[in-house]
Coordinates of C-alpha atoms and ligand atoms in Angstrom, one line a residue:
M1 CA 95.5 9.7 -55.7
E2 CA 96.9 13.1 -54.9
N3 CA 96.8 14.5 -51.5
S4 CA 94.9 17.5 -52.6
E5 CA 92.3 15.2 -54.1
I6 CA 92.1 13.3 -50.9
N7 CA 91.7 16.4 -48.9
R8 CA 88.9 17.6 -51.3
L9 CA 87.0 14.3 -50.9
T10 CA 87.5 14.4 -47.2
Q11 CA 86.1 17.8 -47.1
L12 CA 83.2 16.8 -49.3
L13 CA 82.5 13.8 -47.0
S14 CA 82.6 15.9 -43.9
D15 CA 80.3 18.5 -45.6
A16 CA 77.9 15.8 -46.6
K17 CA 78.0 14.4 -43.0
A18 CA 77.3 17.8 -41.6
V19 CA 74.4 18.2 -44.0
I20 CA 73.1 14.7 -43.1
K21 CA 73.6 15.5 -39.4
H22 CA 71.8 18.7 -39.8
Q23 CA 69.0 17.1 -41.7
N24 CA 68.8 14.3 -39.1
S25 CA 68.4 16.7 -36.3
E26 CA 65.9 18.6 -38.3
L27 CA 64.0 15.4 -38.9
T28 CA 64.2 14.3 -35.3
G29 CA 63.0 17.8 -34.3
L30 CA 60.1 17.4 -36.7
L31 CA 59.3 14.0 -35.4
E32 CA 59.5 15.2 -31.8
S33 CA 57.3 18.1 -32.5
K34 CA 54.8 15.9 -34.4
S35 CA 54.7 13.4 -31.5
Q36 CA 54.2 16.2 -29.0
E37 CA 51.4 17.4 -31.1
L38 CA 49.9 14.0 -31.2
E39 CA 50.4 13.6 -27.5
E40 CA 48.7 17.0 -27.0
I41 CA 45.7 15.8 -29.0
L42 CA 45.5 12.3 -27.5
G43 CA 46.3 13.5 -24.0
N44 CA 43.1 15.6 -23.9
I45 CA 40.8 12.8 -24.8
D46 CA 38.8 11.3 -21.8
Q47 CA 39.3 7.8 -23.0
I48 CA 42.5 5.8 -22.5
I49 CA 44.3 5.2 -25.8
W50 CA 47.0 2.7 -25.7
Y51 CA 48.9 -0.1 -27.5
I52 CA 50.6 -3.1 -26.2
D53 CA 53.0 -5.7 -27.6
S54 CA 50.8 -8.6 -28.9
Q55 CA 53.3 -11.2 -27.7
T56 CA 54.3 -9.9 -24.3
L57 CA 51.3 -7.7 -23.6
S58 CA 53.7 -5.1 -22.2
L59 CA 52.6 -1.5 -22.6
Q60 CA 54.2 0.5 -25.4
Y61 CA 52.2 3.6 -25.4
V62 CA 49.4 5.2 -23.4
N63 CA 47.9 8.7 -23.2
R64 CA 47.5 10.8 -20.1
A65 CA 43.9 9.8 -19.6
I66 CA 45.1 6.6 -17.8
G67 CA 46.1 8.7 -14.8
A68 CA 42.6 9.9 -14.1
V69 CA 41.2 6.4 -14.2
F70 CA 43.9 4.3 -12.4
G71 CA 45.2 7.0 -10.1
F72 CA 48.8 6.2 -11.3
T73 CA 50.6 8.5 -13.9
K74 CA 51.2 7.7 -17.5
E75 CA 54.9 7.6 -16.6
D76 CA 54.3 4.9 -13.9
F77 CA 52.8 2.7 -16.5
L78 CA 55.5 3.3 -19.1
A79 CA 58.2 2.6 -16.5
D80 CA 56.5 -0.7 -15.6
P81 CA 54.9 -2.0 -18.8
T82 CA 53.1 -4.8 -16.9
L83 CA 51.6 -2.6 -14.2
W84 CA 48.3 -2.4 -16.0
Q85 CA 47.9 -6.2 -15.8
K86 CA 48.7 -6.2 -12.1
R87 CA 45.8 -3.7 -11.5
I88 CA 43.2 -6.1 -13.0
H89 CA 40.7 -7.6 -10.5
P90 CA 42.0 -11.2 -9.9
D91 CA 38.6 -12.7 -10.9
D92 CA 38.9 -11.0 -14.3
R93 CA 42.5 -11.7 -15.2
L94 CA 41.7 -15.0 -16.9
L95 CA 38.9 -13.3 -18.8
V96 CA 41.3 -10.6 -20.1
R97 CA 44.1 -13.1 -21.0
S98 CA 41.8 -15.4 -23.0
F99 CA 40.3 -12.3 -24.7
F100 CA 43.7 -11.4 -26.1
E101 CA 44.4 -15.0 -27.0
T102 CA 41.3 -15.3 -29.1
L103 CA 41.2 -11.8 -30.6
I104 CA 41.2 -12.3 -34.4
P105 CA 43.9 -10.4 -36.2
G106 CA 42.5 -7.4 -38.0
A107 CA 39.3 -7.5 -36.0
S108 CA 38.1 -5.2 -33.2
Q109 CA 36.2 -6.5 -30.2
E110 CA 34.9 -5.2 -26.8
I111 CA 35.6 -6.4 -23.3
R112 CA 34.4 -5.3 -19.9
F113 CA 36.5 -6.0 -16.8
R114 CA 37.3 -4.6 -13.4
I115 CA 40.5 -3.0 -12.1
H116 CA 41.5 -1.6 -8.8
R117 CA 42.4 2.1 -8.7
V118 CA 45.5 3.1 -6.7
N119 CA 43.3 3.7 -3.6
G120 CA 41.9 0.1 -3.9
E121 CA 38.5 1.2 -5.2
L122 CA 36.9 -1.1 -7.8
C123 CA 36.4 0.4 -11.3
W124 CA 34.6 -1.1 -14.3
L125 CA 36.3 -0.6 -17.7
N126 CA 35.1 -1.1 -21.2
S127 CA 37.7 -1.6 -23.9
R128 CA 37.5 -1.7 -27.6
I129 CA 40.6 -3.5 -28.9
H130 CA 42.0 -4.0 -32.4
H131 CA 44.7 -6.5 -33.3
N132 CA 47.2 -4.8 -35.7
E133 CA 49.0 -7.7 -37.2
K134 CA 51.4 -5.7 -39.3
L135 CA 52.8 -3.9 -36.2
D136 CA 52.3 -6.8 -33.9
L137 CA 50.3 -4.7 -31.5
F138 CA 47.0 -4.6 -29.7
V139 CA 45.6 -1.1 -29.9
G140 CA 42.8 -0.1 -27.6
I141 CA 40.4 2.6 -26.5
T142 CA 39.2 2.2 -22.9
S143 CA 36.6 4.1 -20.9
D144 CA 35.5 4.1 -17.3
I145 CA 31.9 2.8 -17.1
T146 CA 31.8 2.4 -13.3
Q147 CA 29.1 5.0 -12.8
S148 CA 26.6 3.6 -15.4
K149 CA 27.4 0.1 -14.4
L150 CA 26.7 0.8 -10.7
Q151 CA 23.5 2.6 -11.8
S152 CA 22.3 -0.3 -13.8
E153 CA 23.2 -2.7 -10.9
E154 CA 21.3 -0.5 -8.6
I155 CA 18.3 -0.5 -10.9
A156 CA 18.5 -4.3 -11.1
F157 CA 18.8 -4.5 -7.3
L158 CA 15.8 -2.1 -6.8
A159 CA 13.8 -4.2 -9.3
Y160 CA 14.1 -7.3 -7.2
Y161 CA 14.9 -6.2 -3.7
D162 CA 13.2 -4.1 -1.1
P163 CA 15.7 -1.4 -0.1
L164 CA 14.4 -1.0 3.4
T165 CA 14.7 -4.6 4.6
M166 CA 17.0 -5.9 1.9
L167 CA 14.5 -8.7 1.4
A168 CA 13.3 -10.0 -2.0
N169 CA 10.4 -8.0 -3.3
R170 CA 7.1 -9.0 -4.9
S171 CA 8.7 -9.2 -8.4
K172 CA 11.5 -11.4 -7.2
L173 CA 9.0 -13.8 -5.4
K174 CA 6.9 -13.9 -8.6
L175 CA 9.9 -14.7 -10.7
Q176 CA 10.9 -17.5 -8.3
L177 CA 7.4 -18.9 -8.3
H178 CA 7.2 -18.9 -12.1
S179 CA 10.4 -20.8 -12.4
R180 CA 9.5 -23.1 -9.6
L181 CA 6.2 -23.9 -11.3
E182 CA 7.9 -24.4 -14.7
H183 CA 10.7 -26.7 -13.5
S184 CA 9.0 -28.8 -10.8
P185 CA 5.2 -28.6 -11.4
L186 CA 4.6 -31.9 -9.6
I187 CA 6.1 -30.9 -6.2
P188 CA 3.7 -29.1 -3.8
F189 CA 4.5 -26.0 -1.8
A190 CA 2.8 -23.4 0.3
L191 CA 2.8 -19.6 0.6
I192 CA 2.2 -17.7 3.8
Y193 CA 1.0 -14.1 3.6
I194 CA 1.9 -12.2 6.7
D195 CA 0.3 -8.8 7.7
L196 CA 1.1 -7.0 10.9
D197 CA -1.9 -6.2 13.0
N198 CA -2.7 -2.5 13.6
F199 CA 0.7 -1.4 12.2
K200 CA -1.0 1.7 10.7
N201 CA -1.5 3.0 14.2
I202 CA 2.2 2.9 14.9
N203 CA 3.0 4.7 11.7
D204 CA 0.2 7.3 12.3
T205 CA 1.1 8.0 15.9
M206 CA 4.8 7.4 16.1
G207 CA 5.8 8.5 12.6
H208 CA 7.3 6.6 9.6
E209 CA 10.8 6.5 11.0
T210 CA 9.7 4.4 13.9
G211 CA 7.5 2.3 11.6
D212 CA 10.5 1.6 9.4
Q213 CA 12.7 0.6 12.3
I214 CA 10.1 -1.9 13.4
L215 CA 9.8 -3.3 9.8
I216 CA 13.5 -3.8 9.7
E217 CA 13.4 -5.7 13.0
V218 CA 10.5 -7.8 11.8
A219 CA 12.4 -8.6 8.7
R220 CA 15.4 -9.6 10.8
R221 CA 13.5 -11.9 13.0
L222 CA 11.6 -13.5 10.1
R223 CA 14.9 -14.0 8.3
E224 CA 16.2 -16.2 11.2
L225 CA 13.3 -18.6 10.6
V226 CA 13.7 -19.0 6.9
T227 CA 16.0 -21.6 5.5
H228 CA 17.9 -21.5 2.3
D229 CA 15.3 -23.4 0.3
Q230 CA 12.6 -21.0 1.3
L231 CA 12.1 -17.4 0.2
L232 CA 11.1 -14.5 2.4
S233 CA 9.9 -11.4 0.6
R234 CA 8.4 -8.1 1.6
F235 CA 5.4 -7.1 -0.4
G236 CA 5.5 -3.5 0.6
G237 CA 4.0 -1.8 3.6
D238 CA 3.7 -4.2 6.5
E239 CA 3.1 -7.3 4.3
F240 CA 5.5 -10.2 3.9
V241 CA 5.2 -13.4 2.0
V242 CA 7.1 -16.6 2.7
Y243 CA 7.5 -19.4 0.2
L244 CA 7.7 -22.8 1.9
N245 CA 9.1 -25.8 0.1
S246 CA 6.6 -28.0 1.8
S247 CA 2.9 -28.6 1.9
D248 CA 2.9 -30.8 5.0
P249 CA 0.2 -29.2 7.3
I250 CA 2.1 -30.2 10.4
Y251 CA 5.2 -28.5 9.2
I252 CA 3.2 -25.4 8.1
D253 CA 1.3 -25.3 11.4
N254 CA 4.6 -25.5 13.2
F255 CA 6.2 -22.8 11.0
C256 CA 3.2 -20.4 11.6
T257 CA 3.4 -21.0 15.3
Q258 CA 7.1 -20.0 15.2
L259 CA 6.1 -17.0 13.1
G260 CA 3.7 -16.0 15.8
E261 CA 6.4 -16.5 18.5
I262 CA 8.7 -13.8 17.0
F263 CA 6.0 -11.2 17.8
K264 CA 5.9 -12.2 21.5
I265 CA 9.0 -10.2 22.2
P266 CA 8.3 -6.4 22.0
F267 CA 9.9 -4.3 19.3
T268 CA 12.0 -1.6 20.9
V269 CA 12.7 1.7 19.1
H270 CA 14.5 4.4 21.0
D271 CA 13.9 2.5 24.2
V272 CA 10.1 2.5 23.6
P273 CA 8.7 -1.1 23.5
F274 CA 6.0 -1.8 20.9
F275 CA 3.8 -4.9 21.1
L276 CA 2.8 -6.3 17.8
S277 CA 1.0 -9.3 16.4
A278 CA 0.4 -10.5 12.9
S279 CA -2.2 -12.4 10.9
F280 CA -1.2 -15.2 8.5
G281 CA -3.0 -16.6 5.5
I282 CA -1.8 -19.8 3.8
S283 CA -2.4 -21.1 0.3
M284 CA -1.2 -24.4 -1.0
Y285 CA 0.0 -25.5 -4.4
P286 CA -1.6 -27.3 -6.2
E287 CA -4.8 -27.7 -4.2
D288 CA -5.7 -24.0 -4.0
A289 CA -4.5 -22.7 -7.3
R290 CA -2.0 -23.5 -10.1
S291 CA -0.8 -20.0 -11.0
S292 CA 1.5 -18.0 -8.8
E293 CA -0.8 -14.9 -9.1
D294 CA -3.8 -16.9 -7.8
L295 CA -1.7 -18.5 -5.0
I296 CA -0.6 -15.1 -3.8
K297 CA -4.2 -13.8 -4.0
H298 CA -5.6 -16.7 -2.1
A299 CA -3.0 -16.4 0.7
D300 CA -3.9 -12.8 0.9
T301 CA -7.6 -13.7 1.1
A302 CA -6.9 -16.2 3.9
M303 CA -4.9 -13.5 5.7
H304 CA -7.9 -11.2 5.6
E305 CA -10.0 -13.9 7.0
A306 CA -7.6 -14.2 9.9
K307 CA -8.0 -10.5 10.5
K308 CA -11.7 -10.8 10.4
N309 CA -11.6 -13.6 12.9
G310 CA -9.9 -11.4 15.4
K311 CA -6.3 -11.1 14.1
N312 CA -3.1 -12.7 15.6
Q313 CA -3.8 -16.1 14.0
F314 CA -3.3 -18.2 10.9
V315 CA -6.0 -19.3 8.5
Y316 CA -5.8 -21.7 5.5
Y317 CA -7.4 -20.6 2.3
H318 CA -10.7 -22.1 1.4
S319 CA -12.7 -21.7 -1.8
S320 CA -15.7 -20.3 0.1
M321 CA -13.6 -17.2 0.8
Q322 CA -13.4 -16.7 -2.9
R323 CA -17.2 -16.6 -3.1
A324 CA -17.3 -13.9 -0.4
I325 CA -14.8 -11.9 -2.5
H326 CA -16.8 -12.3 -5.6
N327 CA -19.8 -11.1 -3.8
F328 CA -17.9 -8.1 -2.4
L329 CA -16.6 -7.2 -5.9
H330 CA -20.1 -7.6 -7.4
V331 CA -21.6 -5.2 -4.7
E332 CA -18.7 -2.9 -5.1
S333 CA -19.4 -2.6 -8.9
L334 CA -23.1 -1.9 -8.2
I335 CA -22.1 0.8 -5.7
R336 CA -19.8 2.4 -8.3
D337 CA -22.7 2.3 -10.8
G338 CA -25.0 3.9 -8.3
L339 CA -22.6 6.7 -7.6
K340 CA -21.9 7.3 -11.2
H341 CA -25.6 7.3 -12.3
D342 CA -27.2 8.8 -9.1
F343 CA -29.2 5.7 -8.3
F344 CA -28.9 6.2 -4.5
E345 CA -32.1 7.2 -2.9
L346 CA -32.9 8.0 0.8
Y347 CA -36.0 6.5 2.3
F348 CA -37.6 7.9 5.4
Q349 CA -39.0 6.0 8.4
P350 CA -41.2 7.9 10.8
L351 CA -40.3 8.3 14.5
V352 CA -43.3 8.7 16.7
S353 CA -43.7 10.0 20.2
A354 CA -44.8 7.1 22.4
E355 CA -46.7 9.5 24.7
S356 CA -48.6 11.7 22.3
L357 CA -48.3 9.5 19.2
T358 CA -47.3 12.5 17.2
L359 CA -44.7 12.4 14.5
Q360 CA -41.3 13.7 15.7
G361 CA -39.1 13.0 12.8
F362 CA -37.7 10.5 10.4
E363 CA -34.8 8.2 10.2
A364 CA -33.1 8.5 6.8
L365 CA -32.2 5.1 5.4
M366 CA -30.3 4.6 2.1
R367 CA -31.5 2.4 -0.7
L368 CA -29.8 1.5 -4.0
P369 CA -32.5 0.8 -6.6
H370 CA -30.4 -0.7 -9.4
P371 CA -32.0 -0.9 -12.9
T372 CA -30.7 -4.4 -13.6
A373 CA -29.6 -5.8 -10.2
G374 CA -32.8 -4.8 -8.4
F375 CA -33.5 -3.0 -5.1
I376 CA -30.5 -3.3 -2.9
T377 CA -30.8 -2.7 0.8
P378 CA -28.2 -1.2 3.0
D379 CA -27.4 -4.5 4.7
A380 CA -25.8 -5.5 1.4
F381 CA -23.9 -2.4 0.5
I382 CA -23.1 -0.4 3.6
S383 CA -20.4 -2.8 4.9
V384 CA -18.8 -3.0 1.4
A385 CA -18.9 0.8 1.1
E386 CA -17.3 1.1 4.6
K387 CA -14.5 -1.2 3.6
N388 CA -13.7 0.4 0.2
G389 CA -14.2 3.9 1.4
D390 CA -17.2 4.7 -0.8
I391 CA -19.2 5.4 2.4
L392 CA -17.7 8.9 2.4
H393 CA -19.2 9.6 -0.9
I394 CA -22.5 7.9 0.0
G395 CA -22.5 9.9 3.3
Q396 CA -22.3 13.1 1.3
I397 CA -25.3 12.0 -0.8
V398 CA -27.2 11.2 2.4
L399 CA -26.6 14.7 3.7
E400 CA -27.6 16.3 0.5
Q401 CA -30.8 14.3 0.1
A402 CA -31.6 14.8 3.8
C403 CA -31.3 18.5 3.4
D404 CA -33.5 18.4 0.3
F405 CA -36.1 16.5 2.4
I406 CA -35.9 19.0 5.2
E407 CA -36.5 21.8 2.8
M408 CA -39.4 20.0 1.2
V409 CA -41.1 19.4 4.6
R410 CA -40.5 23.0 5.6
L411 CA -42.3 24.1 2.5
N412 CA -45.3 21.8 3.0
H413 CA -45.9 21.5 6.7
P414 CA -46.0 24.0 9.6
D415 CA -44.3 21.6 12.1
P416 CA -40.6 21.1 12.0
F417 CA -39.6 17.4 11.9
Y418 CA -36.1 16.3 12.3
V419 CA -34.2 13.9 10.1
A420 CA -31.8 11.4 11.7
I421 CA -29.0 10.3 9.4
N422 CA -26.8 7.3 10.0
V423 CA -23.1 8.0 10.1
S424 CA -20.5 5.3 9.8
A425 CA -17.3 5.0 11.9
K426 CA -15.2 5.9 8.8
Q427 CA -17.1 9.2 8.3
L428 CA -16.9 10.0 12.0
H429 CA -13.2 9.4 12.1
Q430 CA -12.5 12.0 9.3
V431 CA -10.9 14.8 11.3
N432 CA -13.1 17.5 9.7
F433 CA -16.3 15.5 9.7
A434 CA -18.3 17.6 12.2
H435 CA -17.0 21.0 10.9
E436 CA -17.8 20.1 7.3
L437 CA -21.2 18.9 8.2
L438 CA -22.0 22.1 10.0
E439 CA -20.5 24.2 7.2
Y440 CA -22.7 22.3 4.7
L441 CA -25.9 23.1 6.7
K442 CA -24.9 26.7 6.9
I443 CA -24.5 26.9 3.1
R444 CA -27.9 25.3 2.7
A445 CA -29.3 27.6 5.3
I446 CA -30.7 24.7 7.3
D447 CA -31.2 24.9 11.1
P448 CA -29.0 22.2 12.7
H449 CA -31.8 21.3 15.0
Y450 CA -33.5 19.6 12.2
L451 CA -30.7 17.2 11.8
K452 CA -29.9 14.3 14.1
V453 CA -26.9 12.0 13.8
E454 CA -27.1 8.3 14.6
L455 CA -23.9 6.6 15.5
T456 CA -23.3 3.0 16.7
E457 CA -21.8 2.4 20.0
S458 CA -18.7 0.8 18.4
A459 CA -18.1 3.8 16.0
V460 CA -17.9 6.0 19.1
M461 CA -16.1 3.7 21.5
D462 CA -13.5 2.4 19.0
N463 CA -11.8 5.7 18.7
I464 CA -13.1 7.6 21.7
E465 CA -10.7 10.6 21.3
I466 CA -11.6 11.6 17.8
A467 CA -15.3 10.6 18.2
G468 CA -15.5 12.5 21.5
S469 CA -14.3 15.7 19.9
Q470 CA -16.5 15.3 16.9
L471 CA -19.5 14.8 19.1
H472 CA -18.8 17.9 21.1
T473 CA -18.4 19.9 17.9
L474 CA -21.7 18.6 16.6
K475 CA -23.4 19.2 19.9
E476 CA -22.1 22.8 20.1
G477 CA -23.3 23.3 16.5
G478 CA -26.8 22.3 17.6
I479 CA -27.0 18.7 16.3
H480 CA -28.5 16.0 18.5
I481 CA -26.8 12.7 18.7
A482 CA -28.4 9.3 19.1
L483 CA -26.4 6.1 20.0
D484 CA -27.7 3.5 17.6
D485 CA -28.0 -0.3 18.2
F486 CA -27.6 0.4 21.9
G487 CA -27.0 -2.7 24.1
T488 CA -25.0 -4.6 21.5
G489 CA -21.6 -2.9 22.1
Y490 CA -19.6 -2.3 25.2
S491 CA -20.2 1.3 26.1
S492 CA -18.4 2.3 29.2
F493 CA -20.8 4.1 31.5
A494 CA -18.1 6.5 32.4
Y495 CA -17.9 7.7 28.8
L496 CA -21.6 7.5 28.3
A497 CA -22.1 10.1 31.0
Q498 CA -19.5 12.4 29.6
L499 CA -20.4 12.3 25.9
P500 CA -23.0 14.8 24.6
I501 CA -25.5 12.1 23.6
S502 CA -29.2 12.9 23.7
T503 CA -30.8 9.6 22.7
L504 CA -30.2 5.9 23.2
K505 CA -31.7 3.7 20.5
I506 CA -32.3 0.2 21.9
D507 CA -31.2 -2.4 19.4
K508 CA -33.9 -4.1 17.4
S509 CA -32.8 -7.5 18.6
F510 CA -34.0 -6.7 22.1
I511 CA -37.4 -5.3 20.9
D512 CA -38.0 -8.3 18.6
T513 CA -38.2 -10.6 21.6
V514 CA -39.1 -8.2 24.4
C515 CA -42.3 -10.0 25.1
E516 CA -40.9 -13.5 24.9
I517 CA -37.5 -13.4 26.6
D518 CA -37.5 -12.2 30.2
S519 CA -33.9 -11.0 30.1
H520 CA -34.7 -8.8 27.1
S521 CA -37.6 -7.1 28.8
H522 CA -35.3 -6.5 31.8
I523 CA -32.6 -5.0 29.5
V524 CA -35.2 -2.7 27.8
K525 CA -36.4 -1.5 31.1
A526 CA -32.9 -1.0 32.4
I527 CA -31.8 1.0 29.3
S528 CA -34.9 3.1 29.6
N529 CA -34.1 3.9 33.2
L530 CA -30.4 4.4 32.5
A531 CA -31.3 6.9 29.7
H532 CA -33.6 8.9 31.9
V533 CA -31.1 8.9 34.8
L534 CA -28.5 10.3 32.4
G535 CA -30.9 12.9 31.1
M536 CA -31.3 11.2 27.7
S537 CA -34.3 10.1 25.8
V538 CA -34.8 6.6 24.6
T539 CA -36.0 5.2 21.3
A540 CA -37.1 1.6 20.4
E541 CA -36.7 0.5 16.8
G542 CA -38.2 -2.5 15.1
V543 CA -41.6 -2.2 16.7
E544 CA -43.7 -4.7 14.8
T545 CA -46.5 -5.8 17.1
E546 CA -49.1 -4.1 19.3
Q547 CA -47.8 -6.2 22.2
Q548 CA -44.4 -4.7 21.9
F549 CA -45.9 -1.3 21.4
N550 CA -47.8 -1.6 24.7
F551 CA -44.9 -2.9 26.6
L552 CA -42.7 0.0 25.4
V553 CA -45.2 2.6 26.1
E554 CA -45.7 1.2 29.6
N555 CA -42.0 1.3 30.2
R556 CA -41.5 4.9 29.4
I557 CA -39.8 4.5 26.0
D558 CA -40.0 8.0 24.5
T559 CA -39.9 7.3 20.8
L560 CA -41.1 4.4 18.7
Q561 CA -40.0 3.3 15.2
G562 CA -41.0 0.2 13.4
Y563 CA -43.1 -1.5 10.7
L564 CA -46.1 -1.3 13.0
L565 CA -46.0 2.5 12.5
S566 CA -44.5 2.6 9.1
K567 CA -41.9 1.0 6.9
P568 CA -39.3 3.3 5.5
I569 CA -41.0 5.1 2.5
T570 CA -40.0 7.5 -0.2
K571 CA -39.9 11.3 0.0
E572 CA -43.0 11.4 -2.3
E573 CA -45.0 9.1 0.0
I574 CA -44.1 11.2 3.0
L575 CA -45.1 14.4 1.1
H576 CA -48.5 12.7 0.3
N577 CA -49.0 11.8 3.9
L578 CA -48.0 15.2 5.2
T579 CA -50.3 17.1 2.9
T580 CA -53.3 14.7 3.3
F581 CA -52.8 14.1 7.0
T582 CA -52.9 10.4 6.5
P583 CA -51.7 8.6 9.6
F584 CA -48.4 6.8 9.2
F585 CA -49.4 3.9 11.3
L586 CA -52.6 1.9 11.9
P587 CA -52.3 -0.4 14.9
E588 CA -55.7 -2.0 15.3
K589 CA -56.4 -0.4 18.6
A590 CA -54.8 2.8 17.4
L591 CA -54.8 5.5 20.0
V592 CA -55.7 8.9 18.8
Y593 CA -53.5 9.8 16.0
S594 CA -52.6 13.2 15.1
I595 CA -49.8 14.9 13.4
Ligands
C2E1 P1 -30.2 0.9 11.5 O1 -29.7 2.2 11.6 O2 -30.3 0.1 12.8 O3 -31.6 1.0 10.9 C1 -32.7 0.3 11.2 C2 -33.0 -0.8 10.3 O4 -34.1 -1.5 10.8 C3 -33.4 -0.3 8.9 O5 -33.0 -1.3 8.0 C4 -34.9 -0.3 9.0 O6 -35.5 -0.5 7.8 C5 -35.1 -1.6 9.8 N1 -36.4 -1.6 10.5 C6 -37.1 -0.5 11.1 N2 -38.2 -1.0 11.6 C7 -38.3 -2.3 11.4 C8 -39.3 -3.3 11.8 O7 -40.3 -3.0 12.4 N3 -39.0 -4.5 11.4 C9 -37.9 -4.9 10.7 N4 -37.7 -6.1 10.4 N5 -36.9 -4.0 10.4 C10 -37.2 -2.7 10.7 P2 -32.3 -0.9 6.7 O8 -32.9 0.4 6.2 O9 -32.2 -2.1 5.9 O10 -30.9 -0.4 7.2 C11 -30.0 -1.4 7.8 C12 -28.8 -0.7 8.4 O11 -28.0 -0.1 7.4 C13 -29.1 0.4 9.3 O12 -29.4 -0.1 10.5 C14 -27.9 1.2 9.3 O13 -26.9 0.7 10.2 C15 -27.4 1.0 7.9 N6 -27.8 2.2 7.1 C16 -28.9 2.4 6.4 N7 -28.8 3.6 5.8 C17 -27.6 4.1 6.0 C18 -27.0 5.3 5.7 O14 -27.5 6.2 5.0 N8 -25.7 5.5 6.1 C19 -25.1 4.6 6.9 N9 -23.9 4.8 7.3 N10 -25.7 3.4 7.3 C20 -27.0 3.2 6.9
CA2 CA1 -30.0 4.0 12.6
CA3 CA1 -30.3 0.5 14.8

């Protein structure tokens, strides 16, 4: 070949090389710009996009999002392709490894695992991973689910634990009991229902923060008594329930005694000591019930019995308690019926002056004539209404009907007669009771002198501060106050002298036997003297015989009330008596009767 030819070919070759080189660099440039474009797109996605070698699991590619989740940069991960594995929580490493080992080629699957961020913080990840067999890669998209995971864990925690004391809650206990009954139905056990005594007072007077501190401390002390095969739960408020894996009464007695012991040491909050006690009710499986709901209910019933018996003690459930509850619920439903359909009706029992035998006024006594259950007397429904709070509603009806009655008398008779209404402790302890009562009279344009209020000794003495201020408001408003069932409570004479009370009503039990039991006749005389010394008047209720009548008149009792004079009667009967001037009472040797 000629030289010139060689030169020409060389030239051609070098030209071709130059072209190829140029094209190569163009292609590389294109590739680079494409990969930058891709990086730009992938880099702005929140999720981590990555692929790893399917044999070595070393990282080949990852977008920028990894930085925000792990706290390392993308470059850190590319420089050390196994760094991502080192950040996996040790407990989850096996899980991740076996996931990759079992991932079917061509398929996509999800996995959740934990990693540690650069600052050590734990983070939950969710990855969707595809095995690309052709390229021998695992390709994945990963997101940070810590927030939602924590939230759902928190929800799960809240569903079964009490956040204040960190004890199991009612649902958790029920769940445990259900599974306990399902798996070992032949093995007996016991539940103890614990309720702190008078805890409401602490909450009301010291505030909820102090209350919470005390509950936390109670929980701590209880926890120390409970072993791993028992369950202590907080039922809300100041109520706790312990599940005991035993039904041996000696063991349970012992356990309850220990429970009582933890309350002997005062509970100190901000250096203030609080003395608490608790009442315990016990139910046993299978004797008392076979379902967890009934067992809890019965333990609660027994706890209430412990409260009723004077608190600070433990009581075993007995089926007779259930009957009392049935009765309570029955009466409660009758009360609700009565309120709904306006069945309640006030009766009126005359109060007569012992000296002049003239009518002074009436005591208003509530009745519940029920169309199907019959005529229900207050002894059956007042205590239920006091417990469930319906007494407030009933009290309002009493006031309305008493005012109607006063209006009726005013229209039909020249003399003013007062009406004495009975007021329960619950009503009296309503802060606005006295003001609202006076306000109501004002609206009805009724002179407060026509209304008297009868309160029992205990209603007044149990909460002397509130009761005292209510009594003063009533007195200033012009309402007279009588202390009912006097002699059965524990009135302090010091208070008696200070409170604005105008009448002492001697309890019926003393009048019943005033002619038979010497001590009762002495008591009646003594109360009569006491009342007069204190400038009060005295009433005897339950006067049934002439003998009683004479004794009471002789001993300067001012006012008499009882079947001898008249039973409680309806408004219509009173109206009839008032307009026809028929005497209300007819003792055989009736003295002169006049209205
Ligand atoms: P209380 O206030 O001591 O009323 C006197 C009770 O003795 C009344 O019974 C009356 O009917 C009865 N009684 C009066 N004289 C005689 C008598 O000579 N012999 C006998 N055996 N009983 C007599 P009642 O009406 O059944 O009321 C019982 C209790 O229920 C009342 O005792 C009172 O504490 C309560 N109560 C009645 N009505 C109301 C009310 O409207 N509100 C409230 N909070 N309590 C009421
Ligand atoms: Ca009364
Ligand atoms: Ca009474």
